[in-house]
Coordinates of C-alpha atoms in Angstrom, one line a residue:
Chain A
M1 CA 44.6 -250.0 34.4
P2 CA 45.5 -247.8 37.5
V3 CA 49.0 -249.1 39.1
R4 CA 49.1 -249.5 42.9
T5 CA 51.5 -248.3 44.7
E6 CA 52.5 -248.7 48.6
E7 CA 55.2 -247.5 50.5
L8 CA 58.2 -249.1 51.4
M9 CA 59.9 -249.6 55.1
L10 CA 63.8 -249.8 54.7
N11 CA 65.9 -250.7 57.7
M12 CA 69.2 -248.7 57.2
G13 CA 71.9 -250.1 60.2
P14 CA 72.8 -250.7 62.6
Q15 CA 75.0 -252.2 60.4
H16 CA 75.8 -249.7 57.7
P17 CA 79.4 -248.4 56.4
S18 CA 77.8 -244.9 56.7
T19 CA 75.8 -244.3 59.6
H20 CA 78.9 -243.3 62.1
G21 CA 78.1 -246.0 64.4
V22 CA 75.4 -248.0 65.7
L23 CA 72.2 -245.9 64.6
R24 CA 69.0 -247.5 63.2
L25 CA 67.0 -245.4 60.9
I26 CA 63.8 -246.8 59.4
V27 CA 62.7 -244.9 56.2
T28 CA 59.4 -245.0 54.9
L29 CA 59.8 -244.7 51.3
D30 CA 57.4 -243.7 48.4
G31 CA 59.2 -245.3 45.2
E32 CA 62.2 -243.3 45.9
N33 CA 61.5 -240.5 47.5
I34 CA 61.9 -240.4 51.5
V35 CA 58.3 -239.5 53.2
D36 CA 59.0 -241.1 56.8
V37 CA 62.5 -241.4 58.4
Q38 CA 62.6 -243.0 62.2
P39 CA 65.6 -242.7 64.3
D40 CA 66.2 -246.0 66.4
I41 CA 68.9 -244.9 68.8
G42 CA 69.9 -246.5 72.1
Y43 CA 72.5 -249.1 70.4
L44 CA 75.1 -247.4 72.6
H45 CA 73.4 -246.6 75.9
S46 CA 76.0 -246.8 78.8
S47 CA 74.2 -245.0 81.1
V48 CA 76.6 -243.0 81.8
E49 CA 74.3 -240.4 84.0
K50 CA 73.4 -243.1 86.5
M51 CA 76.7 -244.4 86.8
M52 CA 78.6 -241.0 87.7
E53 CA 76.0 -240.9 90.7
Y54 CA 78.5 -243.8 92.0
R55 CA 81.6 -242.1 91.4
T56 CA 83.5 -239.7 92.8
Y57 CA 83.9 -236.1 91.3
L58 CA 87.7 -236.9 90.4
Q59 CA 86.7 -240.6 89.2
N60 CA 84.0 -238.9 86.7
I61 CA 86.6 -237.2 84.9
A62 CA 87.7 -241.1 83.6
L63 CA 83.5 -241.7 83.1
V64 CA 82.8 -238.7 80.9
D65 CA 85.5 -239.2 78.5
R66 CA 84.5 -242.5 77.3
G67 CA 80.3 -242.4 78.4
M68 CA 80.2 -238.8 76.0
D69 CA 80.7 -237.9 72.9
Y70 CA 84.3 -240.2 72.4
L71 CA 85.4 -238.2 69.8
T72 CA 86.0 -235.0 71.8
A73 CA 87.1 -236.6 74.8
M74 CA 88.2 -233.0 76.0
A75 CA 85.1 -231.1 75.7
N76 CA 84.0 -233.5 78.0
E77 CA 86.5 -233.1 80.4
E78 CA 85.7 -229.2 80.2
V79 CA 82.4 -228.9 80.6
W80 CA 82.1 -232.0 84.1
V81 CA 85.3 -230.2 85.3
L82 CA 83.5 -226.5 84.7
A83 CA 80.0 -227.9 86.8
T84 CA 82.0 -228.7 89.2
E85 CA 84.3 -225.7 89.8
R86 CA 81.1 -223.6 89.4
L87 CA 79.1 -225.8 92.1
A88 CA 82.8 -226.0 94.5
K89 CA 83.6 -222.3 94.1
I90 CA 87.2 -223.1 92.6
E91 CA 89.6 -221.1 91.0
V92 CA 91.6 -222.0 88.0
P93 CA 95.1 -220.6 87.8
E94 CA 95.2 -218.4 85.1
R95 CA 97.9 -220.8 82.8
A96 CA 95.9 -224.0 83.1
K97 CA 92.6 -221.9 81.3
Y98 CA 95.1 -221.2 78.5
I99 CA 96.3 -225.0 78.4
R100 CA 92.6 -225.9 78.4
T101 CA 91.8 -223.3 75.7
I102 CA 94.3 -224.8 73.5
M103 CA 93.7 -228.4 74.2
L104 CA 89.7 -228.2 73.5
E105 CA 90.7 -226.5 70.1
L106 CA 92.7 -229.2 69.1
Q107 CA 90.4 -231.5 69.9
R108 CA 87.5 -229.4 67.8
L109 CA 90.0 -229.8 64.9
S110 CA 90.7 -233.8 65.2
S111 CA 86.7 -234.1 65.7
H112 CA 86.3 -231.9 62.6
L113 CA 89.3 -233.5 60.8
I114 CA 86.9 -237.2 61.6
W115 CA 84.1 -236.0 60.1
W116 CA 85.8 -234.7 56.8
G117 CA 87.1 -237.9 55.9
T118 CA 83.7 -239.8 56.7
F119 CA 81.9 -237.2 55.2
G120 CA 84.2 -237.5 52.2
I121 CA 83.7 -241.8 52.5
D122 CA 79.8 -241.2 52.5
L123 CA 79.9 -239.3 49.3
G124 CA 82.5 -241.6 47.7
A125 CA 86.0 -239.7 48.4
F126 CA 88.2 -242.3 50.1
T127 CA 91.3 -239.7 49.6
A128 CA 89.9 -237.0 51.8
F129 CA 89.6 -239.7 54.8
L130 CA 93.4 -240.4 54.2
W131 CA 94.0 -237.3 54.3
A132 CA 92.2 -236.0 57.6
M133 CA 93.8 -239.2 59.3
R134 CA 97.4 -238.2 58.3
E135 CA 96.7 -234.8 59.8
R136 CA 94.7 -236.3 62.9
E137 CA 98.0 -238.8 63.7
R138 CA 99.5 -235.0 64.1
I139 CA 97.3 -234.1 66.6
M140 CA 97.4 -237.2 68.3
D141 CA 101.3 -237.1 68.6
L142 CA 100.5 -233.5 70.1
F143 CA 98.0 -234.9 72.5
E144 CA 100.0 -238.0 73.4
A145 CA 103.2 -235.5 74.4
S146 CA 101.2 -233.8 76.8
T147 CA 98.4 -235.8 78.1
G148 CA 99.5 -239.7 77.5
G149 CA 96.7 -240.3 75.8
R150 CA 95.9 -240.8 71.8
L151 CA 91.6 -240.7 72.5
H152 CA 90.6 -240.5 76.3
H153 CA 93.2 -238.5 77.8
V154 CA 92.3 -237.6 81.5
Y155 CA 94.0 -234.6 81.5
F156 CA 92.0 -231.8 83.1
R157 CA 91.2 -231.7 86.9
I158 CA 89.5 -230.4 89.0
G159 CA 90.7 -226.5 89.8
G160 CA 93.8 -227.2 86.5
V161 CA 95.0 -229.5 84.1
N162 CA 97.1 -232.8 85.0
E163 CA 100.7 -231.7 84.5
D164 CA 102.3 -229.2 82.6
L165 CA 102.7 -228.9 79.1
P166 CA 106.6 -230.7 77.9
E167 CA 109.3 -229.1 77.3
G168 CA 109.3 -227.7 73.3
W169 CA 105.2 -228.7 73.1
T170 CA 104.3 -225.2 72.6
Q171 CA 107.0 -224.9 69.2
R172 CA 105.9 -228.0 67.9
C173 CA 101.8 -226.5 68.3
A174 CA 102.8 -223.8 66.6
E175 CA 104.7 -226.0 63.8
F176 CA 101.4 -227.7 63.5
C177 CA 99.2 -224.6 62.8
D178 CA 101.6 -223.7 59.9
Y179 CA 101.2 -226.7 58.5
F180 CA 97.9 -227.4 59.3
M181 CA 96.8 -224.2 57.2
N182 CA 98.8 -224.9 54.3
R183 CA 97.0 -227.9 54.0
F184 CA 93.4 -226.1 53.3
P185 CA 94.2 -225.2 49.7
E186 CA 94.2 -228.5 49.2
Y187 CA 91.5 -229.6 51.0
D188 CA 89.7 -227.0 49.1
Q189 CA 90.9 -228.4 45.8
L190 CA 90.2 -232.4 46.4
V191 CA 87.0 -231.8 48.5
T192 CA 84.9 -228.2 48.2
G193 CA 85.8 -227.6 44.6
N194 CA 84.7 -231.1 43.4
P195 CA 81.7 -230.4 41.4
I196 CA 80.6 -234.0 42.2
F197 CA 80.7 -233.2 45.9
Q198 CA 78.6 -230.0 45.1
A199 CA 76.0 -231.5 43.2
R200 CA 75.6 -234.2 46.1
T201 CA 75.2 -231.6 49.0
Q202 CA 74.5 -228.0 47.3
G203 CA 70.5 -227.4 47.8
V204 CA 70.3 -231.1 49.7
G205 CA 68.4 -231.3 53.3
V206 CA 67.7 -228.0 54.0
L207 CA 66.9 -227.1 57.4
P208 CA 64.7 -223.8 57.6
R209 CA 65.9 -221.3 60.5
E210 CA 62.7 -221.4 62.3
T211 CA 62.6 -225.1 62.1
A212 CA 66.1 -225.4 63.4
I213 CA 65.1 -222.9 66.6
A214 CA 62.2 -225.6 66.9
M215 CA 64.0 -228.3 66.8
G216 CA 66.9 -227.5 68.7
A217 CA 69.6 -227.9 66.3
C218 CA 72.7 -226.2 67.9
G219 CA 76.5 -226.3 67.1
P220 CA 77.4 -226.1 63.4
V221 CA 74.0 -227.8 62.2
G222 CA 72.2 -224.2 63.6
R223 CA 74.7 -222.0 62.4
A224 CA 74.5 -223.2 58.8
S225 CA 70.7 -222.7 59.1
G226 CA 71.3 -218.6 60.0
V227 CA 71.0 -219.4 63.9
A228 CA 74.1 -217.1 65.2
Y229 CA 75.1 -218.5 68.3
D230 CA 77.8 -219.8 69.6
V231 CA 78.5 -220.6 73.8
R232 CA 81.7 -219.6 73.5
K233 CA 80.9 -215.7 72.3
A234 CA 77.5 -216.0 74.3
H235 CA 78.7 -217.4 77.6
P236 CA 82.4 -217.6 77.4
Y237 CA 84.5 -219.8 79.9
E238 CA 88.2 -220.2 79.6
V239 CA 90.0 -217.9 77.7
Y240 CA 87.6 -217.6 74.7
D241 CA 86.6 -214.0 75.9
R242 CA 90.2 -213.0 75.8
V243 CA 90.8 -214.0 71.9
E244 CA 90.4 -213.0 68.5
F245 CA 88.2 -215.1 66.7
D246 CA 84.8 -215.5 64.4
V247 CA 81.8 -217.3 64.6
P248 CA 81.0 -218.5 60.8
V249 CA 77.8 -218.4 59.9
R250 CA 75.3 -219.1 56.7
T251 CA 72.3 -218.8 55.7
E252 CA 71.5 -222.0 53.5
G253 CA 70.6 -224.4 55.9
D254 CA 72.1 -226.9 53.3
C255 CA 74.5 -229.9 53.3
F256 CA 77.1 -227.7 51.8
A257 CA 76.4 -224.7 54.2
R258 CA 77.2 -227.4 56.9
Y259 CA 80.2 -228.5 55.4
L260 CA 81.6 -224.8 54.5
V261 CA 80.4 -223.6 58.2
R262 CA 82.7 -226.6 59.8
M263 CA 85.7 -225.8 57.4
E264 CA 85.6 -222.0 58.9
E265 CA 85.5 -223.1 61.6
M266 CA 88.7 -225.6 61.6
R267 CA 90.0 -222.6 60.4
Q268 CA 89.6 -220.0 63.4
S269 CA 90.5 -223.4 66.3
V270 CA 94.0 -222.5 64.4
R271 CA 93.3 -218.8 64.4
I272 CA 92.3 -219.4 68.6
I273 CA 95.7 -221.8 69.5
R274 CA 97.8 -219.4 67.8
Q275 CA 96.5 -216.8 69.7
C276 CA 96.7 -218.5 73.0
L277 CA 100.1 -220.1 72.5
E278 CA 101.2 -216.3 72.8
Q279 CA 99.5 -215.0 75.2
M280 CA 100.0 -218.1 78.2
P281 CA 101.3 -217.1 81.0
E282 CA 103.9 -218.8 82.9
G283 CA 103.1 -220.1 86.3
E284 CA 100.9 -222.9 88.6
I285 CA 98.8 -225.4 86.1
R286 CA 96.4 -226.4 89.3
S287 CA 95.5 -225.0 92.3
K288 CA 95.1 -226.8 95.5
V289 CA 91.9 -229.0 95.2
Q290 CA 91.6 -232.2 98.2
V291 CA 91.4 -235.5 95.8
A292 CA 88.2 -236.5 97.6
L293 CA 86.5 -233.2 97.3
K294 CA 83.4 -232.5 98.8
V295 CA 81.0 -230.1 96.8
P296 CA 78.6 -228.6 98.7
K297 CA 74.7 -228.5 98.5
G298 CA 73.1 -227.0 95.3
E299 CA 72.9 -227.2 91.8
V300 CA 74.9 -225.6 88.9
Y301 CA 74.3 -225.8 85.0
A302 CA 77.5 -225.4 83.2
R303 CA 77.5 -225.3 79.1
T304 CA 80.4 -225.4 76.6
E305 CA 80.6 -225.7 73.3
S306 CA 82.0 -228.7 72.0
P307 CA 82.8 -229.7 68.6
R308 CA 79.4 -230.5 67.8
G309 CA 77.3 -228.1 69.7
D310 CA 76.1 -226.8 72.5
L311 CA 77.3 -229.7 75.2
G312 CA 75.9 -228.7 78.9
I313 CA 75.6 -230.5 82.4
Y314 CA 73.5 -230.1 84.9
L315 CA 74.8 -230.9 88.0
V316 CA 73.1 -231.7 91.5
G317 CA 75.5 -231.8 94.7
D318 CA 74.3 -233.0 98.0
G319 CA 77.6 -232.7 100.2
T320 CA 78.9 -235.8 99.9
D321 CA 82.0 -236.4 97.4
K322 CA 79.9 -238.0 94.9
P323 CA 77.2 -236.0 92.8
Y324 CA 73.6 -236.2 93.5
R325 CA 72.0 -236.2 90.1
V326 CA 74.1 -235.4 86.6
K327 CA 72.2 -234.8 83.6
I328 CA 73.7 -234.2 80.2
R329 CA 72.3 -232.0 77.5
A330 CA 74.2 -233.7 74.4
P331 CA 74.2 -231.6 71.2
A332 CA 74.5 -234.8 69.1
F333 CA 71.0 -235.7 70.8
S334 CA 69.1 -232.5 69.5
N335 CA 70.7 -232.8 65.9
L336 CA 69.6 -236.2 65.4
Y337 CA 66.2 -234.7 66.4
A338 CA 66.4 -232.6 63.4
L339 CA 67.0 -235.3 60.7
T340 CA 63.6 -236.1 60.1
E341 CA 62.8 -232.3 59.1
M342 CA 65.8 -232.4 56.7
M343 CA 65.3 -235.7 55.0
C344 CA 61.4 -235.6 54.3
G345 CA 60.8 -234.9 50.5
W346 CA 64.4 -236.2 49.4
K347 CA 65.4 -239.3 47.6
V348 CA 66.7 -242.2 49.5
A349 CA 70.6 -241.8 48.3
D350 CA 70.9 -238.1 49.7
V351 CA 70.1 -240.0 53.4
I352 CA 73.9 -240.6 53.6
A353 CA 74.7 -237.1 52.4
I354 CA 72.4 -235.6 55.2
L355 CA 73.3 -238.1 58.0
G356 CA 77.1 -237.1 57.1
S357 CA 76.5 -233.6 57.2
I358 CA 75.4 -233.5 60.9
D359 CA 78.3 -235.2 62.2
I360 CA 76.4 -237.1 65.0
V361 CA 78.3 -239.8 67.4
L362 CA 75.9 -242.5 69.0
S363 CA 77.7 -242.6 72.0
D364 CA 76.7 -238.6 72.6
V365 CA 72.9 -239.2 71.3
D366 CA 72.8 -242.5 73.7
R367 CA 75.0 -241.7 76.8
Chain B
M1 CA 122.2 -258.5 48.1
S2 CA 121.4 -255.8 45.6
T3 CA 122.8 -252.1 45.8
D4 CA 120.2 -251.2 43.7
P5 CA 118.2 -248.8 46.2
E6 CA 114.7 -249.8 44.7
Q7 CA 115.9 -253.4 45.2
L8 CA 116.6 -252.5 48.6
R9 CA 113.4 -251.1 49.9
R10 CA 111.9 -253.9 48.2
S11 CA 113.8 -256.8 50.1
Q12 CA 112.6 -254.5 52.9
V13 CA 109.2 -255.7 52.6
F14 CA 110.0 -259.2 51.2
P15 CA 113.5 -260.3 50.5
L16 CA 112.7 -261.8 47.3
D17 CA 116.1 -261.6 45.7
R18 CA 117.4 -264.1 48.4
V19 CA 114.0 -266.4 47.9
L20 CA 115.6 -267.1 44.3
E21 CA 118.8 -267.4 45.6
V22 CA 117.5 -270.6 47.5
I23 CA 115.4 -271.5 44.5
D24 CA 118.5 -271.4 42.3
A25 CA 119.8 -273.6 44.6
L26 CA 117.9 -276.3 44.8
P27 CA 117.8 -279.4 42.4
G28 CA 115.3 -278.9 39.9
G29 CA 115.7 -275.3 40.5
G30 CA 111.9 -273.3 40.5
V31 CA 110.0 -275.9 41.9
I32 CA 109.0 -276.1 45.6
L33 CA 107.3 -278.5 47.2
A34 CA 104.9 -278.1 50.0
K35 CA 101.4 -279.2 51.7
V36 CA 98.3 -278.1 49.9
E37 CA 97.0 -276.6 53.3
D38 CA 100.3 -274.7 54.0
V39 CA 99.7 -273.2 50.9
L40 CA 96.3 -272.3 51.3
N41 CA 96.6 -271.0 54.7
W42 CA 99.4 -268.9 53.8
G43 CA 97.4 -267.2 51.1
R44 CA 94.3 -267.1 53.7
A45 CA 96.7 -265.3 56.4
A46 CA 98.0 -262.7 54.1
S47 CA 94.0 -261.5 52.8
V48 CA 92.5 -261.1 56.0
W49 CA 89.4 -259.1 55.6
P50 CA 87.4 -257.9 58.5
L51 CA 84.5 -256.2 58.6
T52 CA 83.7 -252.6 59.2
F53 CA 81.3 -252.4 62.4
G54 CA 82.5 -249.9 64.7
L55 CA 80.8 -249.9 67.9
A56 CA 82.3 -247.2 70.3
C57 CA 85.5 -245.3 70.7
C58 CA 87.9 -248.2 69.7
A59 CA 86.5 -247.7 66.2
I60 CA 88.4 -244.3 65.8
E61 CA 91.8 -246.1 66.9
M62 CA 90.3 -249.2 64.4
M63 CA 89.8 -246.2 61.5
Q64 CA 93.5 -244.9 62.3
F65 CA 94.3 -248.7 61.9
M66 CA 93.5 -248.1 58.3
A67 CA 94.2 -245.1 57.6
T68 CA 97.7 -243.2 56.8
R69 CA 100.5 -243.9 58.9
F70 CA 99.1 -247.5 59.9
D71 CA 98.0 -248.8 56.8
A72 CA 96.6 -252.0 57.3
D73 CA 96.9 -252.7 53.8
R74 CA 100.3 -254.0 53.2
V75 CA 99.7 -256.9 55.6
G76 CA 96.6 -257.9 53.2
I77 CA 93.7 -257.0 55.8
I78 CA 91.2 -254.7 53.6
P79 CA 87.8 -253.2 55.6
R80 CA 84.6 -255.2 53.9
G81 CA 81.6 -253.1 54.4
T82 CA 79.7 -256.8 54.5
P83 CA 79.2 -259.7 56.2
R84 CA 79.2 -261.9 53.1
Q85 CA 82.9 -261.0 52.4
A86 CA 84.0 -260.7 55.3
D87 CA 86.7 -262.8 57.0
C88 CA 87.0 -261.6 60.1
I89 CA 85.0 -259.0 62.5
I90 CA 86.8 -256.5 64.8
V91 CA 84.5 -256.1 67.4
A92 CA 85.7 -252.4 68.4
G93 CA 83.8 -251.0 71.4
R94 CA 81.6 -251.5 74.2
A95 CA 78.6 -253.6 72.9
T96 CA 75.3 -253.1 74.7
I97 CA 72.4 -255.9 75.2
K98 CA 70.3 -254.2 72.2
I99 CA 73.4 -254.8 70.0
A100 CA 74.6 -258.1 70.8
P101 CA 72.0 -259.8 68.7
I102 CA 72.9 -258.2 66.0
V103 CA 76.5 -258.9 66.6
R104 CA 75.7 -262.7 66.5
R105 CA 73.5 -262.3 62.9
L106 CA 76.3 -260.2 61.4
W107 CA 78.7 -263.4 62.7
E108 CA 76.4 -265.9 61.5
Q109 CA 76.0 -263.9 58.2
M110 CA 79.8 -264.5 57.9
P111 CA 81.6 -267.7 55.6
E112 CA 83.2 -270.0 57.2
P113 CA 86.3 -269.8 58.0
K114 CA 85.7 -266.5 60.4
Y115 CA 87.8 -264.7 63.2
V116 CA 86.7 -262.6 65.5
V117 CA 89.1 -260.2 66.8
S118 CA 87.7 -258.5 70.2
M119 CA 89.2 -255.2 70.7
G120 CA 89.3 -253.1 73.9
S121 CA 88.7 -253.8 77.3
C122 CA 84.8 -253.8 76.6
A123 CA 84.4 -256.2 74.2
T124 CA 86.9 -258.3 76.4
C125 CA 85.2 -258.1 79.7
G126 CA 83.0 -255.5 79.6
G127 CA 85.1 -252.8 80.4
P128 CA 87.3 -251.0 83.2
F129 CA 84.2 -248.6 83.7
Y130 CA 81.1 -250.5 83.2
Y131 CA 81.0 -253.1 85.8
D132 CA 78.7 -251.8 87.2
N133 CA 76.3 -251.0 84.8
Y134 CA 72.9 -252.5 83.8
S135 CA 72.9 -252.0 79.8
I136 CA 76.7 -253.2 79.0
L137 CA 77.5 -256.9 77.8
K138 CA 80.2 -257.7 80.1
G139 CA 82.3 -259.3 77.3
I140 CA 81.3 -259.8 73.6
D141 CA 82.5 -263.5 73.7
Q142 CA 79.4 -264.3 75.9
V143 CA 77.8 -263.9 72.2
I144 CA 80.2 -265.4 69.7
P145 CA 83.6 -266.9 69.9
V146 CA 86.7 -265.0 70.2
D147 CA 89.8 -265.7 68.4
V148 CA 92.2 -263.0 69.6
Y149 CA 91.2 -260.1 72.5
V150 CA 93.5 -257.3 72.2
P151 CA 93.5 -255.0 75.7
G152 CA 93.6 -251.2 75.9
C153 CA 91.0 -248.2 76.7
P154 CA 91.3 -247.8 73.7
P155 CA 94.3 -250.0 72.2
R156 CA 96.4 -248.3 70.1
P157 CA 96.7 -249.4 66.4
E158 CA 99.7 -250.8 67.3
A159 CA 98.4 -253.0 69.2
L160 CA 95.5 -253.9 66.7
Y161 CA 98.4 -254.9 64.5
E162 CA 100.2 -257.0 67.1
G163 CA 96.3 -258.5 67.6
F164 CA 96.2 -259.0 63.6
L165 CA 99.7 -260.7 63.4
K166 CA 98.6 -263.2 66.1
L167 CA 95.8 -264.1 64.5
Q168 CA 97.7 -264.4 61.4
E169 CA 100.0 -267.1 63.1
K170 CA 96.7 -268.8 64.3
I171 CA 95.9 -268.9 61.0
R172 CA 99.2 -270.4 59.5
K173 CA 98.7 -273.1 61.8
E174 CA 95.4 -274.6 61.4
P175 CA 94.7 -277.8 59.9
F176 CA 91.7 -276.1 57.7
L177 CA 91.4 -278.3 55.1
R178 CA 91.7 -281.7 57.4
R179 CA 89.2 -280.4 59.9
R180 CA 86.4 -279.8 56.9
I181 CA 87.1 -283.2 55.6
A182 CA 86.5 -284.3 59.0
A183 CA 83.6 -282.2 59.7
S184 CA 81.8 -283.7 56.2
A185 CA 82.9 -287.1 57.2
Q186 CA 81.6 -286.8 60.5
A187 CA 78.3 -285.3 58.8
G188 CA 77.5 -288.4 56.8
G189 CA 79.5 -286.9 53.6

């Protein structure tokens, strides 16, 4: 007698320890094999694009902190002020550019540390989480000293930054860089070289290069699949054209490659911070911009490399102090789009590993 | 007081050696009389297990609260992955209208007695930014009853600590057994 089998629908989330927020995955299973994955998003939709039309350019800095990717508040501020400055043709002082670059790279470190810790939890290594949080607290101290905030900083201003760095901050930042670089051998011993970790990630969830390009995968996800594209190199902003750094690219396209790309990115971030601290000139931190800034008619597209990838803002100004239309191009959204391609054909236990490796933030996906 | 460093370190956490001094001075030493409810509440307050359910930005500070520097374990706060094992739910972050029924369902799945900590401005009242917004719920207390509100955008881990200490205070004072007996008598038990 033939055995009759049928496909099974499985709901994962929105409350699930490892969905990194409020994502619901509707997984279709054939036995233990994944046939189809449909992400159900929108559980954190906060209509930030519409709200931005009702706030002035200055007020929107505080809004993009929360409304967009909350792990990388300063990357959001950066893309917003960059778009506004380009449309209003505002010059930024040299020192402010360096301060911004340092802050952006520190933000990248803190974001990647959260990813490293939660990826560890996903695969059963709780110590990784505790270690990542230990290092992140030191970055939070640096942020607190300079911006006053831990998570949402509202530090960047149109035409510069809010306040100059406090006394001794550069010294503390340099000390942190040394401290952090010494932690990498520990990380490699704990997680990277761990045979269980490698078995769960190597060769799992492969995203081929062509599919990555077709799906619009960007940032570390794209670079792990061999797409050698980094906005910091391709369209340099702030002082990225004046510092030396490498863009890690791997061709395997699996979870382990995405892991290695992010680990190398953290090392490169420290390298950028060290160069910026050395090169940073004295001087003004903010050019004179009126509070109720009226931006001329026109449209502009600004793009930056946020820790999750190619983050862009399309801004239309209509001559008033409020934007006419804002469109956010979120990197996590396009990376989530490639998820179905990565997951099909793998076992249900690999869902967690693959989802953890693409490092999504639902606030960025839903906006 | 002891001068042994190990003893001193312990006594900062809980003054055990002084407790023994008091107990030994009691007639019939080593026995303490207390109300059953007080002892139960003492134990319950020292083991508040919250459900890990991060919604938005506040969840990151909640993670910090449970991780290295702030270490919520030392006051008995251990995160649980499922509502069936949890005493308390931390609503960390903005709740949309789409997620609100799910928060409600999770709360219903938790066993009694259960508590709710509303973390951050968004969960408390819809936030400092989302007042003119169509998708965010203006306060989680429209869906589930809240015990402790922790203000901030987002609150620091210390603020969440304070919130949990307040919750523990509330649990210690609760007439929890008597209320249950009264409830079962009312139900015709």
